[in-house]
CSV table of C-alpha atoms (C1' of nucleotides) in Angstrom, one decimal:
chain,number,residue,atom,x,y,z
A,1,MET,CA,-6.5,-11.2,-1.8
A,2,ILE,CA,-6.9,-12.3,1.7
A,3,LEU,CA,-8.7,-9.2,2.9
A,4,GLN,CA,-11.5,-10.0,0.5
A,5,TYR,CA,-12.0,-13.4,2.2
A,6,ALA,CA,-12.0,-11.8,5.6
A,7,ILE,CA,-14.8,-9.4,4.4
A,8,LEU,CA,-16.7,-12.3,3.0
A,9,GLY,CA,-16.3,-14.2,6.3
A,10,PHE,CA,-18.1,-11.4,8.1
A,11,LEU,CA,-20.7,-10.9,5.5
A,12,LEU,CA,-21.6,-14.6,5.8
A,13,ARG,CA,-22.7,-13.8,9.4
A,14,SER,CA,-24.8,-10.8,8.4
A,15,SER,CA,-25.1,-8.0,5.8
A,16,LEU,CA,-23.1,-5.0,6.6
A,17,THR,CA,-22.0,-1.6,5.4
A,18,GLY,CA,-18.4,-0.7,4.8
A,19,TYR,CA,-18.4,1.4,7.9
A,20,GLN,CA,-19.7,-1.4,10.0
A,21,LEU,CA,-17.1,-3.7,8.6
A,22,GLY,CA,-14.4,-1.2,9.6
A,23,LYS,CA,-15.7,-1.2,13.2
A,24,ILE,CA,-15.8,-5.0,13.3
A,25,PHE,CA,-12.3,-5.2,12.0
A,26,SER,CA,-10.8,-2.9,14.5
A,27,LYS,CA,-12.7,-4.5,17.4
A,28,SER,CA,-12.4,-8.2,16.7
A,29,LEU,CA,-9.7,-8.7,14.2
A,30,ASN,CA,-7.2,-6.0,15.1
A,31,LEU,CA,-4.7,-8.5,16.5
A,32,VAL,CA,-4.8,-10.6,13.4
A,33,TRP,CA,-5.5,-8.5,10.4
A,34,VAL,CA,-5.6,-4.7,10.2
A,35,ALA,CA,-7.6,-3.0,7.5
A,36,SER,CA,-8.3,0.6,6.9
A,37,LEU,CA,-11.7,1.9,5.9
A,38,SER,CA,-10.6,3.1,2.5
A,39,GLN,CA,-9.2,-0.4,1.9
A,40,ILE,CA,-12.5,-2.0,2.9
A,41,TYR,CA,-14.5,0.3,0.6
A,42,ARG,CA,-12.3,-0.6,-2.3
A,43,GLU,CA,-12.4,-4.3,-1.8
A,44,LEU,CA,-16.2,-4.2,-1.4
A,45,ARG,CA,-16.4,-2.6,-4.8
A,46,ALA,CA,-14.0,-5.2,-6.2
A,47,LEU,CA,-16.0,-8.0,-4.7
A,48,GLU,CA,-19.2,-6.6,-6.2
A,49,LYS,CA,-17.6,-6.4,-9.6
A,50,HIS,CA,-16.9,-10.1,-9.4
A,51,GLY,CA,-20.4,-10.9,-8.2
A,52,LEU,CA,-19.3,-12.2,-4.8
A,53,VAL,CA,-21.4,-9.6,-3.0
A,54,ILE,CA,-24.3,-7.3,-3.9
A,55,SER,CA,-25.2,-3.9,-2.5
A,56,ARG,CA,-28.4,-2.0,-2.0
A,57,GLN,CA,-28.8,1.6,-1.1
A,58,GLU,CA,-30.7,2.4,2.1
A,59,LYS,CA,-32.1,5.8,2.7
A,60,GLN,CA,-31.8,7.4,6.1
A,61,ILE,CA,-33.3,10.6,7.3
A,62,ASP,CA,-31.1,11.6,10.2
A,63,ARG,CA,-27.8,10.2,8.8
A,64,PRO,CA,-26.3,9.9,5.3
A,65,ASP,CA,-27.7,7.1,3.2
A,66,LYS,CA,-25.8,3.8,3.5
A,67,VAL,CA,-24.8,1.0,1.2
A,68,VAL,CA,-25.5,-2.4,2.7
A,69,TYR,CA,-23.5,-5.3,1.3
A,70,THR,CA,-24.8,-8.9,1.2
A,71,ILE,CA,-22.8,-12.0,0.3
A,72,THR,CA,-24.0,-13.9,-2.8
A,73,GLU,CA,-24.0,-17.7,-3.3
A,74,ALA,CA,-20.8,-17.3,-5.4
A,75,GLY,CA,-19.3,-15.4,-2.6
A,76,GLU,CA,-20.1,-18.0,-0.1
A,77,THR,CA,-18.6,-20.7,-2.3
A,78,ALA,CA,-15.4,-18.6,-2.8
A,79,PHE,CA,-15.1,-18.1,1.0
A,80,ARG,CA,-15.6,-21.7,1.9
A,81,ASP,CA,-13.2,-22.9,-0.8
A,82,TRP,CA,-10.6,-20.5,0.5
A,83,LEU,CA,-11.2,-21.6,4.1
A,84,LYS,CA,-11.2,-25.3,3.7
A,85,ASN,CA,-7.9,-25.6,1.7
A,86,TYR,CA,-4.7,-25.1,3.7
A,87,PRO,CA,-2.6,-22.8,1.5
A,88,GLU,CA,0.8,-23.9,0.1
A,89,GLU,CA,2.2,-20.7,1.7
A,90,LEU,CA,0.6,-18.9,4.6
A,91,PHE,CA,0.8,-15.2,4.4
A,92,THR,CA,2.8,-13.9,7.3
A,93,GLU,CA,4.4,-10.6,7.4
A,94,LYS,CA,7.8,-10.3,8.9
A,95,ARG,CA,9.1,-6.8,9.1
A,96,ASP,CA,10.0,-5.9,12.7
A,97,GLU,CA,11.7,-2.6,13.3
A,98,PHE,CA,12.8,-3.5,16.8
A,99,MET,CA,14.6,-6.6,15.7
A,100,LEU,CA,16.3,-4.6,12.9
A,101,ARG,CA,17.5,-2.2,15.6
A,102,VAL,CA,18.8,-5.1,17.7
A,103,PHE,CA,20.5,-6.5,14.6
A,104,PHE,CA,22.4,-3.2,14.2
A,105,GLY,CA,22.9,-3.1,18.0
A,106,SER,CA,26.7,-3.1,17.7
A,107,SER,CA,26.5,0.2,15.9
A,108,MET,CA,24.8,1.7,19.0
A,109,GLY,CA,26.5,2.1,22.3
A,110,LYS,CA,25.7,-0.4,25.0
A,111,ASP,CA,23.7,2.2,26.9
A,112,GLU,CA,21.6,3.1,23.9
A,113,LEU,CA,20.9,-0.5,23.3
A,114,ILE,CA,19.9,-1.0,26.9
A,115,ASN,CA,17.6,2.0,26.6
A,116,HIS,CA,16.0,0.4,23.6
A,117,TYR,CA,15.2,-2.8,25.5
A,118,LYS,CA,13.8,-0.9,28.4
A,119,HIS,CA,11.4,1.0,26.2
A,120,PHE,CA,10.5,-2.2,24.4
A,121,ILE,CA,9.7,-3.9,27.7
A,122,GLU,CA,7.5,-1.0,28.8
A,123,GLU,CA,5.5,-1.2,25.7
A,124,ARG,CA,5.0,-4.9,25.9
A,125,LEU,CA,3.7,-4.5,29.5
A,126,GLU,CA,1.2,-2.0,28.3
A,127,MET,CA,0.2,-4.3,25.5
A,128,LYS,CA,-0.3,-7.0,28.0
A,129,LYS,CA,-2.6,-4.9,30.1
A,130,ALA,CA,-4.6,-3.8,27.0
A,131,LEU,CA,-4.9,-7.4,25.9
A,132,GLU,CA,-6.2,-8.6,29.2
A,133,ALA,CA,-8.8,-5.8,29.3
A,134,ALA,CA,-10.0,-6.6,25.8
A,135,ARG,CA,-10.2,-10.3,26.8
A,136,GLU,CA,-12.3,-9.6,29.8
A,137,GLU,CA,-14.6,-7.4,27.7
A,138,THR,CA,-15.3,-10.1,25.2
A,139,ASP,CA,-15.8,-12.6,28.0
A,140,LEU,CA,-18.5,-10.4,29.4
A,141,LEU,CA,-20.2,-10.2,26.0
A,142,VAL,CA,-20.1,-14.0,25.7
A,143,LYS,CA,-21.6,-14.5,29.1
A,144,LYS,CA,-24.3,-12.0,28.4
A,145,SER,CA,-25.4,-13.6,25.1
A,146,LYS,CA,-25.1,-17.3,25.9
A,147,SER,CA,-26.3,-19.6,28.6
A,148,ASP,CA,-23.8,-21.3,30.8
A,149,LYS,CA,-24.3,-24.6,29.0
A,150,ASP,CA,-23.3,-23.2,25.7
A,151,GLN,CA,-20.1,-21.6,26.9
A,152,MET,CA,-16.9,-23.1,25.4
A,153,THR,CA,-18.8,-25.9,23.9
A,154,ASN,CA,-18.8,-24.5,20.4
A,155,LEU,CA,-16.0,-23.9,17.9
A,156,ASP,CA,-16.6,-20.2,17.8
A,157,ASN,CA,-15.9,-19.4,21.5
A,158,LEU,CA,-13.0,-21.9,21.5
A,159,SER,CA,-11.4,-20.2,18.5
A,160,THR,CA,-11.7,-16.8,20.1
A,161,GLU,CA,-10.1,-18.2,23.2
A,162,PHE,CA,-7.3,-19.7,21.2
A,163,LEU,CA,-6.7,-16.4,19.5
A,164,TYR,CA,-6.4,-14.5,22.8
A,165,ARG,CA,-4.3,-17.2,24.2
A,166,ARG,CA,-1.8,-17.0,21.3
A,167,ALA,CA,-1.6,-13.2,21.6
A,168,SER,CA,-1.0,-13.5,25.3
A,169,MET,CA,1.6,-16.2,25.1
A,170,SER,CA,3.4,-14.3,22.4
A,171,ILE,CA,3.6,-11.2,24.5
A,172,GLU,CA,4.7,-13.2,27.5
A,173,THR,CA,7.5,-14.9,25.6
A,174,THR,CA,8.7,-11.6,24.1
A,175,LEU,CA,8.8,-10.1,27.6
A,176,HIS,CA,10.9,-13.0,28.9
A,177,TRP,CA,13.2,-12.7,26.0
A,178,ALA,CA,13.7,-9.0,26.4
A,179,GLU,CA,14.2,-9.2,30.1
A,180,GLN,CA,16.8,-11.9,29.7
A,181,CYS,CA,18.6,-9.8,27.0
A,182,LEU,CA,18.6,-6.8,29.3
A,183,VAL,CA,20.2,-8.8,32.2
A,184,GLU,CA,22.9,-10.2,29.9
A,185,LEU,CA,23.6,-6.7,28.4
A,186,GLU,CA,24.0,-5.2,31.8
A,187,GLN,CA,26.4,-7.9,32.9
A,188,LEU,CA,28.6,-7.0,30.0
B,1,MET,CA,11.7,4.6,5.2
B,2,ILE,CA,13.1,1.9,7.4
B,3,LEU,CA,14.6,-0.1,4.5
B,4,GLN,CA,16.9,2.8,3.7
B,5,TYR,CA,18.3,2.7,7.2
B,6,ALA,CA,18.9,-1.1,7.0
B,7,ILE,CA,20.8,-0.5,3.8
B,8,LEU,CA,22.8,2.3,5.3
B,9,GLY,CA,23.6,0.0,8.3
B,10,PHE,CA,25.2,-2.6,6.0
B,11,LEU,CA,27.0,0.0,3.9
B,12,LEU,CA,28.5,1.3,7.1
B,13,ARG,CA,30.3,-2.0,7.4
B,14,SER,CA,31.5,-2.1,3.8
B,15,SER,CA,30.8,-0.8,0.4
B,16,LEU,CA,28.5,-3.1,-1.6
B,17,THR,CA,26.5,-3.5,-4.8
B,18,GLY,CA,22.8,-3.8,-4.9
B,19,TYR,CA,23.1,-7.4,-5.7
B,20,GLN,CA,25.4,-8.1,-2.8
B,21,LEU,CA,23.0,-6.3,-0.5
B,22,GLY,CA,20.2,-8.5,-1.7
B,23,LYS,CA,22.2,-11.6,-0.8
B,24,ILE,CA,23.0,-10.2,2.6
B,25,PHE,CA,19.4,-9.4,3.3
B,26,SER,CA,18.2,-12.8,2.4
B,27,LYS,CA,20.9,-14.5,4.4
B,28,SER,CA,21.2,-12.5,7.6
B,29,LEU,CA,18.1,-10.4,7.9
B,30,ASN,CA,15.5,-12.7,6.4
B,31,LEU,CA,13.9,-13.3,9.8
B,32,VAL,CA,13.6,-9.7,10.5
B,33,TRP,CA,13.2,-7.6,7.4
B,34,VAL,CA,12.5,-9.0,3.9
B,35,ALA,CA,13.6,-6.9,0.9
B,36,SER,CA,13.4,-7.8,-2.8
B,37,LEU,CA,16.2,-6.8,-5.2
B,38,SER,CA,14.1,-4.3,-7.1
B,39,GLN,CA,13.3,-2.6,-3.9
B,40,ILE,CA,16.9,-2.4,-2.9
B,41,TYR,CA,17.9,-1.0,-6.3
B,42,ARG,CA,15.3,1.7,-6.0
B,43,GLU,CA,16.2,2.7,-2.5
B,44,LEU,CA,19.9,2.9,-3.4
B,45,ARG,CA,19.0,5.4,-6.1
B,46,ALA,CA,16.9,7.3,-3.7
B,47,LEU,CA,19.7,7.3,-1.1
B,48,GLU,CA,22.1,8.6,-3.7
B,49,LYS,CA,19.8,11.4,-4.7
B,50,HIS,CA,19.7,12.5,-1.1
B,51,GLY,CA,23.5,12.3,-0.8
B,52,LEU,CA,23.5,9.6,1.8
B,53,VAL,CA,25.5,7.2,-0.5
B,54,ILE,CA,27.7,7.5,-3.5
B,55,SER,CA,28.1,5.0,-6.3
B,56,ARG,CA,31.0,4.2,-8.6
B,57,GLN,CA,31.0,2.0,-11.7
B,58,GLU,CA,33.4,-0.9,-11.7
B,59,LYS,CA,34.2,-2.6,-15.0
B,60,GLN,CA,34.5,-6.3,-15.1
B,61,ILE,CA,35.7,-8.5,-18.0
B,62,ASP,CA,34.0,-11.8,-17.3
B,63,ARG,CA,30.9,-10.5,-15.6
B,64,PRO,CA,28.5,-7.5,-16.2
B,65,ASP,CA,29.8,-4.2,-14.8
B,66,LYS,CA,28.8,-3.5,-11.2
B,67,VAL,CA,27.8,-0.4,-9.3
B,68,VAL,CA,29.4,-0.2,-5.9
B,69,TYR,CA,27.7,2.0,-3.3
B,70,THR,CA,29.6,3.7,-0.4
B,71,ILE,CA,28.0,5.5,2.5
B,72,THR,CA,28.8,9.2,2.9
B,73,GLU,CA,29.2,11.1,6.1
B,74,ALA,CA,25.7,12.5,5.8
B,75,GLY,CA,24.5,8.9,5.4
B,76,GLU,CA,26.4,7.8,8.5
B,77,THR,CA,24.9,10.7,10.5
B,78,ALA,CA,21.4,9.8,9.2
B,79,PHE,CA,21.8,6.2,10.2
B,80,ARG,CA,23.2,6.9,13.7
B,81,ASP,CA,20.4,9.4,14.3
B,82,TRP,CA,17.8,6.9,13.4
B,83,LEU,CA,19.4,4.2,15.4
B,84,LYS,CA,19.9,6.1,18.6
B,85,ASN,CA,16.4,7.4,19.0
B,86,TYR,CA,13.7,4.9,20.1
B,87,PRO,CA,10.8,5.7,17.8
B,88,GLU,CA,7.3,6.9,19.1
B,89,GLU,CA,5.9,4.0,17.2
B,90,LEU,CA,7.8,0.9,16.2
B,91,PHE,CA,6.9,-0.5,12.8
B,92,THR,CA,5.5,-4.0,13.3
B,93,GLU,CA,3.4,-5.7,10.8
B,94,LYS,CA,0.6,-7.9,12.0
B,95,ARG,CA,-1.3,-9.7,9.2
B,96,ASP,CA,-1.4,-13.4,9.9
B,97,GLU,CA,-3.3,-15.6,7.6
B,98,PHE,CA,-3.4,-18.6,9.9
B,99,MET,CA,-4.9,-16.6,12.8
B,100,LEU,CA,-7.5,-15.2,10.4
B,101,ARG,CA,-8.4,-18.8,9.5
B,102,VAL,CA,-8.6,-19.7,13.2
B,103,PHE,CA,-10.8,-16.7,13.7
B,104,PHE,CA,-13.2,-18.0,11.1
B,105,GLY,CA,-12.8,-21.5,12.4
B,106,SER,CA,-16.5,-21.9,13.2
B,107,SER,CA,-17.2,-21.6,9.5
B,108,MET,CA,-15.1,-24.6,9.0
B,109,GLY,CA,-15.9,-28.1,10.2
B,110,LYS,CA,-14.1,-29.3,13.3
B,111,ASP,CA,-12.1,-31.8,11.2
B,112,GLU,CA,-11.0,-29.2,8.7
B,113,LEU,CA,-9.9,-27.0,11.6
B,114,ILE,CA,-7.9,-29.9,13.1
B,115,ASN,CA,-6.4,-30.4,9.7
B,116,HIS,CA,-5.3,-26.8,9.6
B,117,TYR,CA,-3.6,-27.1,13.0
B,118,LYS,CA,-1.8,-30.2,12.0
B,119,HIS,CA,-0.4,-28.6,8.9
B,120,PHE,CA,0.6,-25.6,10.9
B,121,ILE,CA,2.4,-27.7,13.4
B,122,GLU,CA,4.3,-29.5,10.7
B,123,GLU,CA,5.4,-26.3,9.2
B,124,ARG,CA,6.7,-24.9,12.5
B,125,LEU,CA,8.6,-28.1,13.1
B,126,GLU,CA,10.4,-27.6,9.8
B,127,MET,CA,11.0,-24.0,10.6
B,128,LYS,CA,12.5,-25.0,13.8
B,129,LYS,CA,14.9,-27.4,12.1
B,130,ALA,CA,15.8,-24.7,9.5
B,131,LEU,CA,16.5,-22.2,12.2
B,132,GLU,CA,18.7,-24.5,14.2
B,133,ALA,CA,20.7,-25.3,11.0
B,134,ALA,CA,21.1,-21.6,10.2
B,135,ARG,CA,22.2,-20.9,13.8
B,136,GLU,CA,24.9,-23.6,13.7
B,137,GLU,CA,26.2,-22.2,10.4
B,138,THR,CA,26.7,-18.7,11.8
B,139,ASP,CA,28.2,-20.2,14.9
B,140,LEU,CA,30.8,-21.9,12.8
B,141,LEU,CA,31.5,-18.6,10.9
B,142,VAL,CA,32.0,-16.8,14.2
B,143,LYS,CA,34.4,-19.4,15.6
B,144,LYS,CA,36.4,-19.4,12.4
B,145,SER,CA,36.8,-15.6,12.4
B,146,LYS,CA,37.3,-14.9,16.0
B,147,SER,CA,39.5,-16.1,18.8
B,148,ASP,CA,38.0,-17.9,21.8
B,149,LYS,CA,38.5,-14.9,24.0
B,150,ASP,CA,36.5,-12.6,21.8
B,151,GLN,CA,33.5,-14.8,21.6
B,152,MET,CA,30.3,-13.4,23.1
B,153,THR,CA,32.2,-10.5,24.6
B,154,ASN,CA,31.1,-7.9,22.1
B,155,LEU,CA,27.7,-6.5,21.3
B,156,ASP,CA,27.7,-7.8,17.7
B,157,ASN,CA,27.8,-11.5,18.6
B,158,LEU,CA,25.5,-11.0,21.5
B,159,SER,CA,22.9,-9.3,19.4
B,160,THR,CA,23.1,-12.0,16.8
B,161,GLU,CA,22.6,-14.5,19.6
B,162,PHE,CA,19.6,-12.5,20.9
B,163,LEU,CA,18.0,-12.5,17.5
B,164,TYR,CA,18.2,-16.2,17.0
B,165,ARG,CA,17.0,-16.7,20.6
B,166,ARG,CA,13.9,-14.7,19.9
B,167,ALA,CA,13.1,-16.5,16.7
B,168,SER,CA,13.6,-19.8,18.5
B,169,MET,CA,11.5,-18.9,21.5
B,170,SER,CA,8.8,-17.6,19.2
B,171,ILE,CA,8.6,-20.8,17.3
B,172,GLU,CA,8.6,-22.9,20.5
B,173,THR,CA,5.8,-20.9,22.0
B,174,THR,CA,3.8,-21.1,18.8
B,175,LEU,CA,4.3,-24.9,18.8
B,176,HIS,CA,3.1,-25.3,22.4
B,177,TRP,CA,0.1,-23.1,21.6
B,178,ALA,CA,-0.9,-25.1,18.5
B,179,GLU,CA,-0.4,-28.4,20.2
B,180,GLN,CA,-2.6,-27.4,23.1
B,181,CYS,CA,-5.3,-26.1,20.7
B,182,LEU,CA,-5.2,-29.4,18.9
B,183,VAL,CA,-5.7,-31.4,22.1
B,184,GLU,CA,-8.6,-29.3,23.2
B,185,LEU,CA,-10.2,-29.5,19.7
B,186,GLU,CA,-9.9,-33.2,19.6
B,187,GLN,CA,-11.5,-33.5,23.0
B,188,LEU,CA,-14.5,-31.6,21.8
C,1,DT,C1',22.4,-29.8,-20.7
C,2,DT,C1',20.3,-27.4,-17.5
C,3,DT,C1',20.5,-24.9,-13.4
C,4,DA,C1',22.5,-21.5,-10.5
C,5,DT,C1',25.1,-17.4,-9.9
C,6,DC,C1',26.6,-12.8,-11.1
C,7,DA,C1',24.6,-8.3,-12.2
C,8,DT,C1',21.7,-4.8,-13.6
C,9,DG,C1',17.5,-2.8,-14.1
C,10,DT,C1',12.3,-1.5,-16.0
C,11,DA,C1',7.4,-1.8,-16.0
C,12,DA,C1',3.1,-2.9,-14.4
C,13,DG,C1',0.2,-3.8,-11.0
C,14,DT,C1',-1.4,-4.6,-6.2
C,15,DC,C1',-1.8,-3.4,-1.6
C,16,DG,C1',-1.8,0.0,2.0
C,17,DT,C1',-1.7,4.6,4.2
C,18,DT,C1',-2.9,9.4,4.6
C,19,DA,C1',-5.3,13.4,3.5
C,20,DC,C1',-9.3,15.5,1.9
C,21,DA,C1',-14.4,16.3,1.6
C,22,DT,C1',-19.2,16.5,3.4
C,23,DG,C1',-22.6,17.1,7.0
C,24,DA,C1',-25.8,15.8,10.7
C,25,DT,C1',-26.2,14.1,15.7
C,26,DT,C1',-24.8,13.2,20.3
C,27,DG,C1',-22.4,13.5,24.5
C,28,DA,C1',-19.0,15.9,27.6
D,1,DT,C1',-18.8,24.6,22.4
D,2,DC,C1',-15.9,21.2,21.0
D,3,DA,C1',-14.9,16.6,20.0
D,4,DA,C1',-16.6,12.2,18.7
D,5,DT,C1',-19.4,9.3,16.1
D,6,DC,C1',-22.1,8.0,12.1
D,7,DA,C1',-21.6,7.4,7.1
D,8,DT,C1',-19.8,7.7,2.8
D,9,DG,C1',-16.3,8.0,-0.3
D,10,DT,C1',-12.2,10.0,-3.6
D,11,DA,C1',-7.4,11.1,-4.7
D,12,DA,C1',-2.8,10.9,-4.2
D,13,DC,C1',0.9,8.7,-2.9
D,14,DG,C1',4.1,5.2,-1.0
D,15,DA,C1',5.6,0.5,-0.5
D,16,DC,C1',6.1,-4.0,-2.3
D,17,DT,C1',5.7,-7.9,-5.6
D,18,DT,C1',6.0,-10.1,-9.9
D,19,DA,C1',7.2,-10.5,-14.5
D,20,DC,C1',10.2,-9.3,-18.0
D,21,DA,C1',14.8,-8.4,-20.2
D,22,DT,C1',19.7,-9.3,-21.0
D,23,DG,C1',23.8,-12.2,-21.1
D,24,DA,C1',28.0,-14.2,-19.4
D,25,DT,C1',30.2,-18.2,-16.6
D,26,DA,C1',30.6,-22.2,-13.8
D,27,DA,C1',29.1,-26.2,-11.6
D,28,DA,C1',26.0,-30.4,-11.3
DNA sequence: TTTATCATGTAAGTCGTTACATGATTGA
DNA sequence: TCAATCATGTAACGACTTACATGATAAA
């Protein structure tokens, strides 16, 4: 289960509660791998059953007690093994409702199809803005926490940059595609 | 359930068995929406329970009997309703193992990460070839079945063309991205 | 001779979402 | 005062995959 490795990857950096993991997922990994809280809680229990993480209860006065999970040596080994070996088959989901609608486009009228493309383009433009905002935010964080010399010299920041770049390029391409489709449809 | 609408969309063109639907899915819709046979059989039964399709048994001597499904008027209405309304939220899955690995790239060594990118690029190149082959095949089919005048003048062929174009542009962008990442990694 | 195709399905299990439950604190 | 956040989970359901089962024919 890939989600388990993602959790281990975060726990390798620091011990965390399920709730904190949920936050981290939605903030840093939302473009790449979505995970709901209840999923995270379940996988944490599964990981503990297999001895890849251990938990300890922490009492709190003002808030409910929390369960902090720490990666074990076995967990670190499992994570590193997974990470270093390129898999025979990469997990990539491909279920795209918009493309399905385009596929059945001839069952729509031309105007309906055009309407679909316009909506789609609007959405991508908003996604583009949201992505740029998120990117600037992480840039600020990096600048705050690192000296100028360190910037972009380590794998961590470079990988984050690559990730944003891919998301951005992907949206840009999709926009070009949709706009071109729209032009050709309207010429019809 | 979106899969049900996809099934209805095919049944609108002609009556089919579950097995035939499975073939059609893997041949024409594999880029867009994957569906396993057992899923298709189940959804066909669900559709029949709701009166959107009807089945009839057909006896065969040489082969096992088959169950042919036909769309009903209610089914056609349901499909057209779904198709004409752009949804508040498009279903798009985003769980990408490679990006997850890139995200945790700093937990790998630089060489391992480079190795990952090289594998990834290899795979995309193969996907590109496979896509071009599939495209030529459908082009041939279209030329066989249609006169020159009809070509690219109807929504059906145009939508198919759009679909391939998107897949092709997407692979191309991914390739550029990965190659650029590789260059920057190796400069490090 | 073995593999692929035709044709149907069941069963078990995994993965994922949504709803429910509790209850204090903090900010608008 | 209301919503949001912190913090933990359970329960139920829905979607999807994989393995199993059967058994004929035709092509490599």
